[in-house]
mmCIF file of C-alpha atoms in Angstrom:
data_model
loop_
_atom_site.group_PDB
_atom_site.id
_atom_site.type_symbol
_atom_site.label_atom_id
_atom_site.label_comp_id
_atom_site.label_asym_id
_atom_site.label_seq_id
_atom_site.Cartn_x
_atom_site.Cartn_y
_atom_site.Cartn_z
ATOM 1 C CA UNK A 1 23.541 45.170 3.057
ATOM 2 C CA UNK A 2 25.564 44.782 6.141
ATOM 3 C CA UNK A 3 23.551 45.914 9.342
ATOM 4 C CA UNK A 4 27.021 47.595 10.935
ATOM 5 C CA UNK A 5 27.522 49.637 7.738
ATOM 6 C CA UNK A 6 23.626 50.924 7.145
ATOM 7 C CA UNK A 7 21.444 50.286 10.478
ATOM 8 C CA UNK A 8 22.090 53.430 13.067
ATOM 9 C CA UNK A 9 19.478 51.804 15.173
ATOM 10 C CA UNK A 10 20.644 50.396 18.259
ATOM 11 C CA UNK A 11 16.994 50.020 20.262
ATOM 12 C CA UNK A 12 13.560 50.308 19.123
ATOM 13 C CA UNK A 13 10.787 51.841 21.504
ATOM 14 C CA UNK A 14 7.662 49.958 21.686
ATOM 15 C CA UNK A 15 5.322 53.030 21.814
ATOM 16 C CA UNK A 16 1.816 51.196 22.426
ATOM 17 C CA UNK A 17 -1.166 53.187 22.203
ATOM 18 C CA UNK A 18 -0.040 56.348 20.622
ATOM 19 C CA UNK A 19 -3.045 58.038 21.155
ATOM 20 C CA UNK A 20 -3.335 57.209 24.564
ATOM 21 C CA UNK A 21 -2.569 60.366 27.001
ATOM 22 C CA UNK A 22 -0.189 59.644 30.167
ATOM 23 C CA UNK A 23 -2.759 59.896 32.795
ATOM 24 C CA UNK A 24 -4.315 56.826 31.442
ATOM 25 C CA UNK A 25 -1.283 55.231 31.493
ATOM 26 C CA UNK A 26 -1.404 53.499 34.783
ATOM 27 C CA UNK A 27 -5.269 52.290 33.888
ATOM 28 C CA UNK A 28 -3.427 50.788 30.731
ATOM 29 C CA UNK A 29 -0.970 48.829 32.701
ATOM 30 C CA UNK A 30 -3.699 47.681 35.138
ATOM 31 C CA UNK A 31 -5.823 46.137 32.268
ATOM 32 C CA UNK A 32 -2.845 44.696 30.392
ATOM 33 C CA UNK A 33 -1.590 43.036 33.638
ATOM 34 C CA UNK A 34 -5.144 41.633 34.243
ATOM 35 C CA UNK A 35 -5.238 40.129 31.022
ATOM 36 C CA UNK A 36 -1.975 38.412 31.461
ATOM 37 C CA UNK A 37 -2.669 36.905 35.088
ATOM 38 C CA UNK A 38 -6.169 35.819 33.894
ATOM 39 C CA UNK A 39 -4.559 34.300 30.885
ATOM 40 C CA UNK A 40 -2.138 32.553 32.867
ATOM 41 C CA UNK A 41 -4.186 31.652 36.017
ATOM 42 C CA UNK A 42 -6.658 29.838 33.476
ATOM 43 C CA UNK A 43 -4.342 27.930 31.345
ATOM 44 C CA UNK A 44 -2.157 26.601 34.274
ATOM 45 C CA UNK A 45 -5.495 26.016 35.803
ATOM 46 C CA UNK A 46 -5.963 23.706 32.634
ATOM 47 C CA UNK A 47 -2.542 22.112 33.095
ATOM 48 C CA UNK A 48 -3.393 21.224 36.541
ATOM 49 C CA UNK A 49 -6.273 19.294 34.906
ATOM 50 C CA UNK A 50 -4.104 17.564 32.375
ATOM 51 C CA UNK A 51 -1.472 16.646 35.234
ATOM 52 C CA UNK A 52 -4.030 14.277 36.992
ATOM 53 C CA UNK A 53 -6.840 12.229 35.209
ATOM 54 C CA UNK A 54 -6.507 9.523 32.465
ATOM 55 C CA UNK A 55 -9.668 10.432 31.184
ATOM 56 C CA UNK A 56 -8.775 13.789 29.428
ATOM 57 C CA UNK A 57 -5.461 11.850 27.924
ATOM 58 C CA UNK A 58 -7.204 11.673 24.699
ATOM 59 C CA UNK A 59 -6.678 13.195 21.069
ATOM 60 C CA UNK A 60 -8.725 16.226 21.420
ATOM 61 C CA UNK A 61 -7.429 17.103 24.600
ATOM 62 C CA UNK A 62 -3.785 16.573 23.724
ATOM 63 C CA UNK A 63 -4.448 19.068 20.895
ATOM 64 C CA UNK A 64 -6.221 21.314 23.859
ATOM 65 C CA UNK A 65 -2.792 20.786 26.012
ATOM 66 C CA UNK A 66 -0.727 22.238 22.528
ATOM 67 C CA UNK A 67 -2.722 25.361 22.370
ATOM 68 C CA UNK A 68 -2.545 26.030 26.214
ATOM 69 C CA UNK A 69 1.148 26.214 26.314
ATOM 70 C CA UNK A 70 1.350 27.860 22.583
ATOM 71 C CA UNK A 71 -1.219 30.584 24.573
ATOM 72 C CA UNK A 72 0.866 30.918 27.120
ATOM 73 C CA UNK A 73 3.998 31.479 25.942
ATOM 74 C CA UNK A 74 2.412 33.569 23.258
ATOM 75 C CA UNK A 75 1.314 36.563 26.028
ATOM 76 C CA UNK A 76 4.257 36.001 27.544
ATOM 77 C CA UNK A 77 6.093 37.052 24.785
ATOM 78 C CA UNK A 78 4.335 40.250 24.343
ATOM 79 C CA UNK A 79 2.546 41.340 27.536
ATOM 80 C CA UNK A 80 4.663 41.942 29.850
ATOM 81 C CA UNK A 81 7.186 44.332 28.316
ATOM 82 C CA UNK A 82 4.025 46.712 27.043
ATOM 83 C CA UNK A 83 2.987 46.563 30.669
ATOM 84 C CA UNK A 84 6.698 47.920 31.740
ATOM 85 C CA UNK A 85 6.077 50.270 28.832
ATOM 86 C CA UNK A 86 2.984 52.020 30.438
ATOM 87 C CA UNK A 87 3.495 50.861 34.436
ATOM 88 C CA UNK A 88 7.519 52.144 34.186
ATOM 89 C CA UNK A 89 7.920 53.937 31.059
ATOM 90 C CA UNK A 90 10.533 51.444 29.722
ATOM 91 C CA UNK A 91 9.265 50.905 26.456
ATOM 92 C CA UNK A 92 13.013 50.342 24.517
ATOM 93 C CA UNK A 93 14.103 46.988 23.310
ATOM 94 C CA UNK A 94 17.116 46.299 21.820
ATOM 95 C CA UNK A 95 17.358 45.517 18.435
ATOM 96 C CA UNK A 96 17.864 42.089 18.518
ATOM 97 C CA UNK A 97 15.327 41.359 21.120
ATOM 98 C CA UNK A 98 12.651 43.062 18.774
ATOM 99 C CA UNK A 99 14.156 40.861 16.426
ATOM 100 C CA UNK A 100 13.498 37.990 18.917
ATOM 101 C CA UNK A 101 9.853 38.863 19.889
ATOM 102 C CA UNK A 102 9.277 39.407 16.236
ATOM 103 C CA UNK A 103 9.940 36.153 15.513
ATOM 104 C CA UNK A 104 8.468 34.628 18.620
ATOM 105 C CA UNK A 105 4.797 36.054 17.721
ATOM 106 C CA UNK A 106 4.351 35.018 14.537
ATOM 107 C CA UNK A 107 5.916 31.631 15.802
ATOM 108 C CA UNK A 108 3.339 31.002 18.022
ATOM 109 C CA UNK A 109 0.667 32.611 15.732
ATOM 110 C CA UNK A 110 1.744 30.009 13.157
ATOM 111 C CA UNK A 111 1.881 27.033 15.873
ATOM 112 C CA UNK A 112 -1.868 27.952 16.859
ATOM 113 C CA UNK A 113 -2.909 27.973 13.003
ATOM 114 C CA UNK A 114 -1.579 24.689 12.502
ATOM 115 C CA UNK A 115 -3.188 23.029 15.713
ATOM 116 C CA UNK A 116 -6.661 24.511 15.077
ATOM 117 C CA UNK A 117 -6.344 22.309 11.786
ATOM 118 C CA UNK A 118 -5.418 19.409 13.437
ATOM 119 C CA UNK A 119 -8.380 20.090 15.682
ATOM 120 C CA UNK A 120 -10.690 20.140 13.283
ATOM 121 C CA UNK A 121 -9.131 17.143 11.362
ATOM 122 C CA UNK A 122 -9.942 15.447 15.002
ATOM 123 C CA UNK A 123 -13.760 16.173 14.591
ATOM 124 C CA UNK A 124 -13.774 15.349 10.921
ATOM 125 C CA UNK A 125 -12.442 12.251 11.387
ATOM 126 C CA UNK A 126 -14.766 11.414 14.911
ATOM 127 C CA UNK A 127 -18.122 12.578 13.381
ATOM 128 C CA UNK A 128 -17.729 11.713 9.399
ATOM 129 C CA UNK A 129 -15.776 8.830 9.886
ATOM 130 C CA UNK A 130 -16.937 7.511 13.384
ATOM 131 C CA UNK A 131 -15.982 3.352 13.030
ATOM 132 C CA UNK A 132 -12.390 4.335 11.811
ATOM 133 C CA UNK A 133 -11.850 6.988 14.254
ATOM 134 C CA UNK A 134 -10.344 4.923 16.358
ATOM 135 C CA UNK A 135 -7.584 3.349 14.230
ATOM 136 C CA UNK A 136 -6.785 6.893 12.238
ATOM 137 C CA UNK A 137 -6.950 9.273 14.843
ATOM 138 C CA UNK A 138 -4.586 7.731 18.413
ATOM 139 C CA UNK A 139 -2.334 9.556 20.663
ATOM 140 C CA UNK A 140 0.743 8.692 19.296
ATOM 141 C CA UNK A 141 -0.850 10.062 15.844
ATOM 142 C CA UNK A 142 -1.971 13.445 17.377
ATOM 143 C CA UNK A 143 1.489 13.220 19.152
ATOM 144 C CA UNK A 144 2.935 13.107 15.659
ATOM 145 C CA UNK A 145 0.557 16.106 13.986
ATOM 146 C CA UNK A 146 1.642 18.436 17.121
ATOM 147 C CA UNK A 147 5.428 17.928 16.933
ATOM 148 C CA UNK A 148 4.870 18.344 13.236
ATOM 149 C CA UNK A 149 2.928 21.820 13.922
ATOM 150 C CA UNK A 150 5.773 22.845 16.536
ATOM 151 C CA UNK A 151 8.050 22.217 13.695
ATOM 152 C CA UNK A 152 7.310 23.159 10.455
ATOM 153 C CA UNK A 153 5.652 26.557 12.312
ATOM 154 C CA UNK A 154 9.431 27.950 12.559
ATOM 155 C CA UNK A 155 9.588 28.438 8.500
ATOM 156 C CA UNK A 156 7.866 31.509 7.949
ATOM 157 C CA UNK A 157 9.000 33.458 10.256
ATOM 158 C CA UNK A 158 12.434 32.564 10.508
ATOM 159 C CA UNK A 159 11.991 33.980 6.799
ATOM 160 C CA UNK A 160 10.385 36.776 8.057
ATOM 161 C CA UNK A 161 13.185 37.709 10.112
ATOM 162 C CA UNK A 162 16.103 36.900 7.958
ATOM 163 C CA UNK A 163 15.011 39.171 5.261
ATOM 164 C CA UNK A 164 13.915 41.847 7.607
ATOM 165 C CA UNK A 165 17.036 42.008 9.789
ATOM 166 C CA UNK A 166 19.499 43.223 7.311
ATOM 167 C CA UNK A 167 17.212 46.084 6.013
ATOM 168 C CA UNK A 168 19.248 49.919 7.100
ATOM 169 C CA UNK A 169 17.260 51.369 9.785
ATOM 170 C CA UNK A 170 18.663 54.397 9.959
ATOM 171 C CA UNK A 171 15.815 57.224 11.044
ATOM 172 C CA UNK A 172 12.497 56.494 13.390
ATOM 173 C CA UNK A 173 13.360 53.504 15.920
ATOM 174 C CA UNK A 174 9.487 53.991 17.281
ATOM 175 C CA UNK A 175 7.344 51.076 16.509
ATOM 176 C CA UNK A 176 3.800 52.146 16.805
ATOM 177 C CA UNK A 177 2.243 48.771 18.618
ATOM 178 C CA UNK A 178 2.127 46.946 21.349
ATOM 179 C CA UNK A 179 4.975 44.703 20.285
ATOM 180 C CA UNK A 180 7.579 44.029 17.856
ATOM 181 C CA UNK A 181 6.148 42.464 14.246
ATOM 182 C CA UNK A 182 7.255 42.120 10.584
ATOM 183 C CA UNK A 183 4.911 45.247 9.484
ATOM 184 C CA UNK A 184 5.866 47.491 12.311
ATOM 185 C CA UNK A 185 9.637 47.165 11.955
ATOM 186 C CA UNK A 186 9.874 47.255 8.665
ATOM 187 C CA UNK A 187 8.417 50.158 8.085
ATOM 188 C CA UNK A 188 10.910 52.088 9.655
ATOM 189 C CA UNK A 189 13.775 50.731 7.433
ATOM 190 C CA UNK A 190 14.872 53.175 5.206
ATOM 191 C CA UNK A 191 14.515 51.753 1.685
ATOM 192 C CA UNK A 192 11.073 50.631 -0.549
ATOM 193 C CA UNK A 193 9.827 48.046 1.852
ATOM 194 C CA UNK A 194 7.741 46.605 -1.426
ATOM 195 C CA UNK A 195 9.942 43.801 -1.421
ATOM 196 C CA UNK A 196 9.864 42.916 1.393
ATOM 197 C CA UNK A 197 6.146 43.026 2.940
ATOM 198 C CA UNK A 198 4.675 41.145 -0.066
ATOM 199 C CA UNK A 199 6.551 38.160 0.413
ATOM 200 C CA UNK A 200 5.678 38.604 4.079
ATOM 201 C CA UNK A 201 2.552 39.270 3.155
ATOM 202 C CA UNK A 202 1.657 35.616 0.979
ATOM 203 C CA UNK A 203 3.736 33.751 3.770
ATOM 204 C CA UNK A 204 1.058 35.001 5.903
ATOM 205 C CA UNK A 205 -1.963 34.165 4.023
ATOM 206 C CA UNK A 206 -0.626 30.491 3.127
ATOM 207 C CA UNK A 207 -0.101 30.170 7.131
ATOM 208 C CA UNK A 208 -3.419 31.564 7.830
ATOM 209 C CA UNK A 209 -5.536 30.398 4.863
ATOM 210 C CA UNK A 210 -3.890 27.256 4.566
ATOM 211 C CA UNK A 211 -5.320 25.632 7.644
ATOM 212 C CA UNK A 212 -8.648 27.771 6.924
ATOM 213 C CA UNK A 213 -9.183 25.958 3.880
ATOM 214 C CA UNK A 214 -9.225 22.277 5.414
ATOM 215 C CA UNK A 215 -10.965 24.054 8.684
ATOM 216 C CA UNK A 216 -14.312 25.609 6.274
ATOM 217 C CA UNK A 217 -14.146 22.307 4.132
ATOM 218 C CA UNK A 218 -13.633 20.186 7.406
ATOM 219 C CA UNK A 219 -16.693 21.452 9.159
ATOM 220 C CA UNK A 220 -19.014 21.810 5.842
ATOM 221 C CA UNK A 221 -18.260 18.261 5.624
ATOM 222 C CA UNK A 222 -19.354 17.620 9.248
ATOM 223 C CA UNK A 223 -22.955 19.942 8.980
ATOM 224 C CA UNK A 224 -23.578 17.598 6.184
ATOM 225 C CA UNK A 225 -23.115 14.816 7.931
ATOM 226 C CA UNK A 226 -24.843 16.233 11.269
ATOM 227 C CA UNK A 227 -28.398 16.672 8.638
ATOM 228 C CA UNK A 228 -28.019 13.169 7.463
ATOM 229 C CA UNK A 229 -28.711 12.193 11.231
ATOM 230 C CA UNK A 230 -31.941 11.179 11.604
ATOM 231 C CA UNK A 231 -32.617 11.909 15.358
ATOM 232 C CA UNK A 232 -32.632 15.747 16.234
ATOM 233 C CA UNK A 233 -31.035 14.741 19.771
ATOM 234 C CA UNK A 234 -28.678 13.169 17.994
ATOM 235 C CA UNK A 235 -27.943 16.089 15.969
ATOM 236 C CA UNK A 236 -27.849 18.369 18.817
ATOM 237 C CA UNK A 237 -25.500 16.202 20.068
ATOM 238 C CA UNK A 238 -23.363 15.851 17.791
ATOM 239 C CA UNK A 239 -22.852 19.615 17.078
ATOM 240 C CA UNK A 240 -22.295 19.959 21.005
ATOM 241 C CA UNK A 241 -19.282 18.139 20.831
ATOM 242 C CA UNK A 242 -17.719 20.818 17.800
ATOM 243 C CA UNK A 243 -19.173 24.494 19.479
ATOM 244 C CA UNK A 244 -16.033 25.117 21.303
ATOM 245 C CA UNK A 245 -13.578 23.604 18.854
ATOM 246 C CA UNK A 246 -16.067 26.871 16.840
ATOM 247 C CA UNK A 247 -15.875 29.387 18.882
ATOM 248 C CA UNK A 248 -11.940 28.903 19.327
ATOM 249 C CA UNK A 249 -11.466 28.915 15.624
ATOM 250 C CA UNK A 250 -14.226 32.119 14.903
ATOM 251 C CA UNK A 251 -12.125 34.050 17.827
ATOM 252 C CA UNK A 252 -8.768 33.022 16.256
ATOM 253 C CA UNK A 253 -9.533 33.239 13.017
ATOM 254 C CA UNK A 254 -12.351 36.223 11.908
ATOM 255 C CA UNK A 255 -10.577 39.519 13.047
ATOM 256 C CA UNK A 256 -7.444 38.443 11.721
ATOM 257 C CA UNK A 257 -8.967 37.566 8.117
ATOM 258 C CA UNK A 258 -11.010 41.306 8.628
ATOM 259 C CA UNK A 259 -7.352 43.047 9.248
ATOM 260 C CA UNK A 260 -5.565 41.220 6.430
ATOM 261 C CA UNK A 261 -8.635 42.032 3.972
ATOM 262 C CA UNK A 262 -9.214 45.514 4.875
ATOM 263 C CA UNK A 263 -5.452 46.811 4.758
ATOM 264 C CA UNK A 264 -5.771 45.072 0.894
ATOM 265 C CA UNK A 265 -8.420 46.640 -0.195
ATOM 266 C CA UNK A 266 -8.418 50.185 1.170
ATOM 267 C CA UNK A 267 -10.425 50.283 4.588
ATOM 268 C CA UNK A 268 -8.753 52.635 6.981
ATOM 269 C CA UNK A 269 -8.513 52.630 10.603
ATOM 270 C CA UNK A 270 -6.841 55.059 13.003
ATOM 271 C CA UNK A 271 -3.810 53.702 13.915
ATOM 272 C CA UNK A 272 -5.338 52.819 18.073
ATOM 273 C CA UNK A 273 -8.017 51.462 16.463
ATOM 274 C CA UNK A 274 -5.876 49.244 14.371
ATOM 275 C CA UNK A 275 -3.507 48.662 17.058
ATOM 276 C CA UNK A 276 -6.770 47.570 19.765
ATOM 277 C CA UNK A 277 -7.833 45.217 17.128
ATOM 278 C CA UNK A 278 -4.893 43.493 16.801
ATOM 279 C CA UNK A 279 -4.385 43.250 20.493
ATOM 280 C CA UNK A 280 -7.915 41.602 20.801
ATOM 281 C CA UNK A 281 -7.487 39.059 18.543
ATOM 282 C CA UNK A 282 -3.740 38.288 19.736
ATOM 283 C CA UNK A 283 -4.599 38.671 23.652
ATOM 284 C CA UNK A 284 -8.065 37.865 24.324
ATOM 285 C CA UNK A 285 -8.009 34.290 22.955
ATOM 286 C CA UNK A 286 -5.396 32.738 25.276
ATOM 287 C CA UNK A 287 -7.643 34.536 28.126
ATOM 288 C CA UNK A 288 -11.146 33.345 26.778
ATOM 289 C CA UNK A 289 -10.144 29.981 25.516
ATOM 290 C CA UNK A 290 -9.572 28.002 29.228
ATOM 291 C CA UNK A 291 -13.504 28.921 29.531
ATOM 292 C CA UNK A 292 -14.236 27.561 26.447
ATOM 293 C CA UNK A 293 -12.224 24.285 27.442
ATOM 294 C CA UNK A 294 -13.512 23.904 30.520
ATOM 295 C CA UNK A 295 -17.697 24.663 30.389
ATOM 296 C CA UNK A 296 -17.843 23.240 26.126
ATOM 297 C CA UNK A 297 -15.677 20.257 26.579
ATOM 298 C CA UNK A 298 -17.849 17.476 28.512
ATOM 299 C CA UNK A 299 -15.083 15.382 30.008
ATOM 300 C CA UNK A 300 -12.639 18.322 31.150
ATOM 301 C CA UNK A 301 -16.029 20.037 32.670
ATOM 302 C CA UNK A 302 -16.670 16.862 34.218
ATOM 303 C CA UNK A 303 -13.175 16.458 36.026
ATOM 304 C CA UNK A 304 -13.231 20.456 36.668
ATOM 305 C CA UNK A 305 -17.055 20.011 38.826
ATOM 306 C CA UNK A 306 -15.727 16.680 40.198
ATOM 307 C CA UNK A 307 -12.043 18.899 41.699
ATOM 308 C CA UNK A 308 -14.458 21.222 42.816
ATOM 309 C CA UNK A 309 -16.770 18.940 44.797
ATOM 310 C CA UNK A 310 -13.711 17.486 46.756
ATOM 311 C CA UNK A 311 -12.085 21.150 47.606
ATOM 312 C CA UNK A 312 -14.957 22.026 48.890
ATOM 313 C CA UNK A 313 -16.264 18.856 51.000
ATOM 314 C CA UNK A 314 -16.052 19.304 54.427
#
């Protein structure tokens, strides 16, 4: 199908919250553009840290440096024009540029995926494998793993987008979210979309369960490990150095598995509902996770108490 002959679309209006009345919608805007300054105040603030010490130039925190930009650029992507939407009212996008931000989200959603499994091969290989760590897991290797991640992440959705492209949209151009994605825009083309979304559909598990997989069998390994410690400071310590790397992959990970589960086996939600859902688990990571970094990581809180000290010395 040729998109001249059957598409009648031009733009597509990101409608947002459509639930949400207009007197809210300068409240909307204020939280949205909160969100993103937050988010990118505290991941440049974790950049800054990067740019100066040799101590964080290590594995883990080269890993830490991928997920900071892939954060960034992430909210990027999709905050700012939903803030236009509610602080200006310009919610249209053309049709290629929904096309574009389409792609770029589950880009980066992929990218993330694939470095929180390269994270968690890092702490597989440090605690269950701690006299080899050194030769197996180097910078140039983790250098290797995140160029690999950056690359192989394009794939599935450059899939994504080649079979959705070329669908006729010919009727509703509004997408009910708060950006442009393969399930919103394809459900305004104007033919059986069955096709189309299951294929979607299994790319997205295999990028999402894929990494989950090594991840649950990755840290089983290391609890079993941890018990075989004999000393319950060491034990304590040990699981220290793995609660972020957690909490990054149970934010990251959980509400996403709940949507995918509950659209497949009949759970409803009203559509803001849905739609706030998916904003949390897309928007509040990249905000959250500099906190994480900084106050659950020992050597970046370190080198974040030690910056502090000197700007505030006499």
């Amino acid at each position: 199908m040729l998109v001249r002959n059957h598409s009648f679309v031009t733009e597509f209006v990101i409608i947002g919250f459509p639930g949400l009345q207009p007197e809210f919608y300068g409240l909307a805007s204020a939280v949205l553009l909160i969100v993103y300054c937050c988010t990118l105040i505290g991941n440049l603030a974790v950049l800054i840290l990067f740019a100066t010490p040799n101590i964080l130039h290590k594995p883990m925190y080269i890993i830490i440096l991928n997920l900071v930009v892939s954060d960034v650029l992430l909210s990027t992507t999709t905050l700012p024009k939903i803030i236009a939407r509610y602080w200006f009212q310009a919610g249209a996008i053309s049709f290629i540029g929904c096309f574009l931000q389409m792609y770029l989200v589950h880009y980066f959603g992929s990218v993330t995926s694939f470095l929180l499994l390269i994270m968690a091969l890092d702490r597989y290989v440090a605690i269950c494998f701690p006299l080899r760590y050194p030769m197996i897991i180097k910078n140039s290797t983790i250098h290797i793993l995140n160029a690999t991640a950056w690359i192989v992440a394009k794939a599935c959705p450059l899939m994504m987008v080649i079979r959705a492209y070329p669908l006729p949209y010919c009727d509703s151009n509004t997408i009910l979210q708060c950006f442009c994605d393969h399930i919103s825009i394809t459900k305004l083309a104007c033919t059986d979309r069955a096709p189309y979304s299951f294929p979607a559909f299994v790319t997205a598990m295999v990028v999402l369960l894929g990494p989950l997989v090594f991840i649950i069998f990755s840290y089983c390994s290391i609890i079993v490990a941890v018990v075989r410690i004999a000393s319950p400071q060491g034990r304590l310590k040990t699981l220290s150095t793995c609660s972020g790397q957690l909490i990054i992959i149970a934010l990251y990970y959980l509400p996403r598995c709940f949507i995918y589960l509950a659209s497949n086996i009949g759970i409803r939600f009203s559509t803001d509902l849905h739609i706030v859902i998916i904003m949390s688990y897309s928007l509040l990571p990249p905000m959250i996770n500099p906190l994480i970094y900084c106050f659950k990581t020992k050597d970046m809180k370190q080198t974040l108490m030690k910056k502090f000290k000197k700007s505030t010395a006499p």
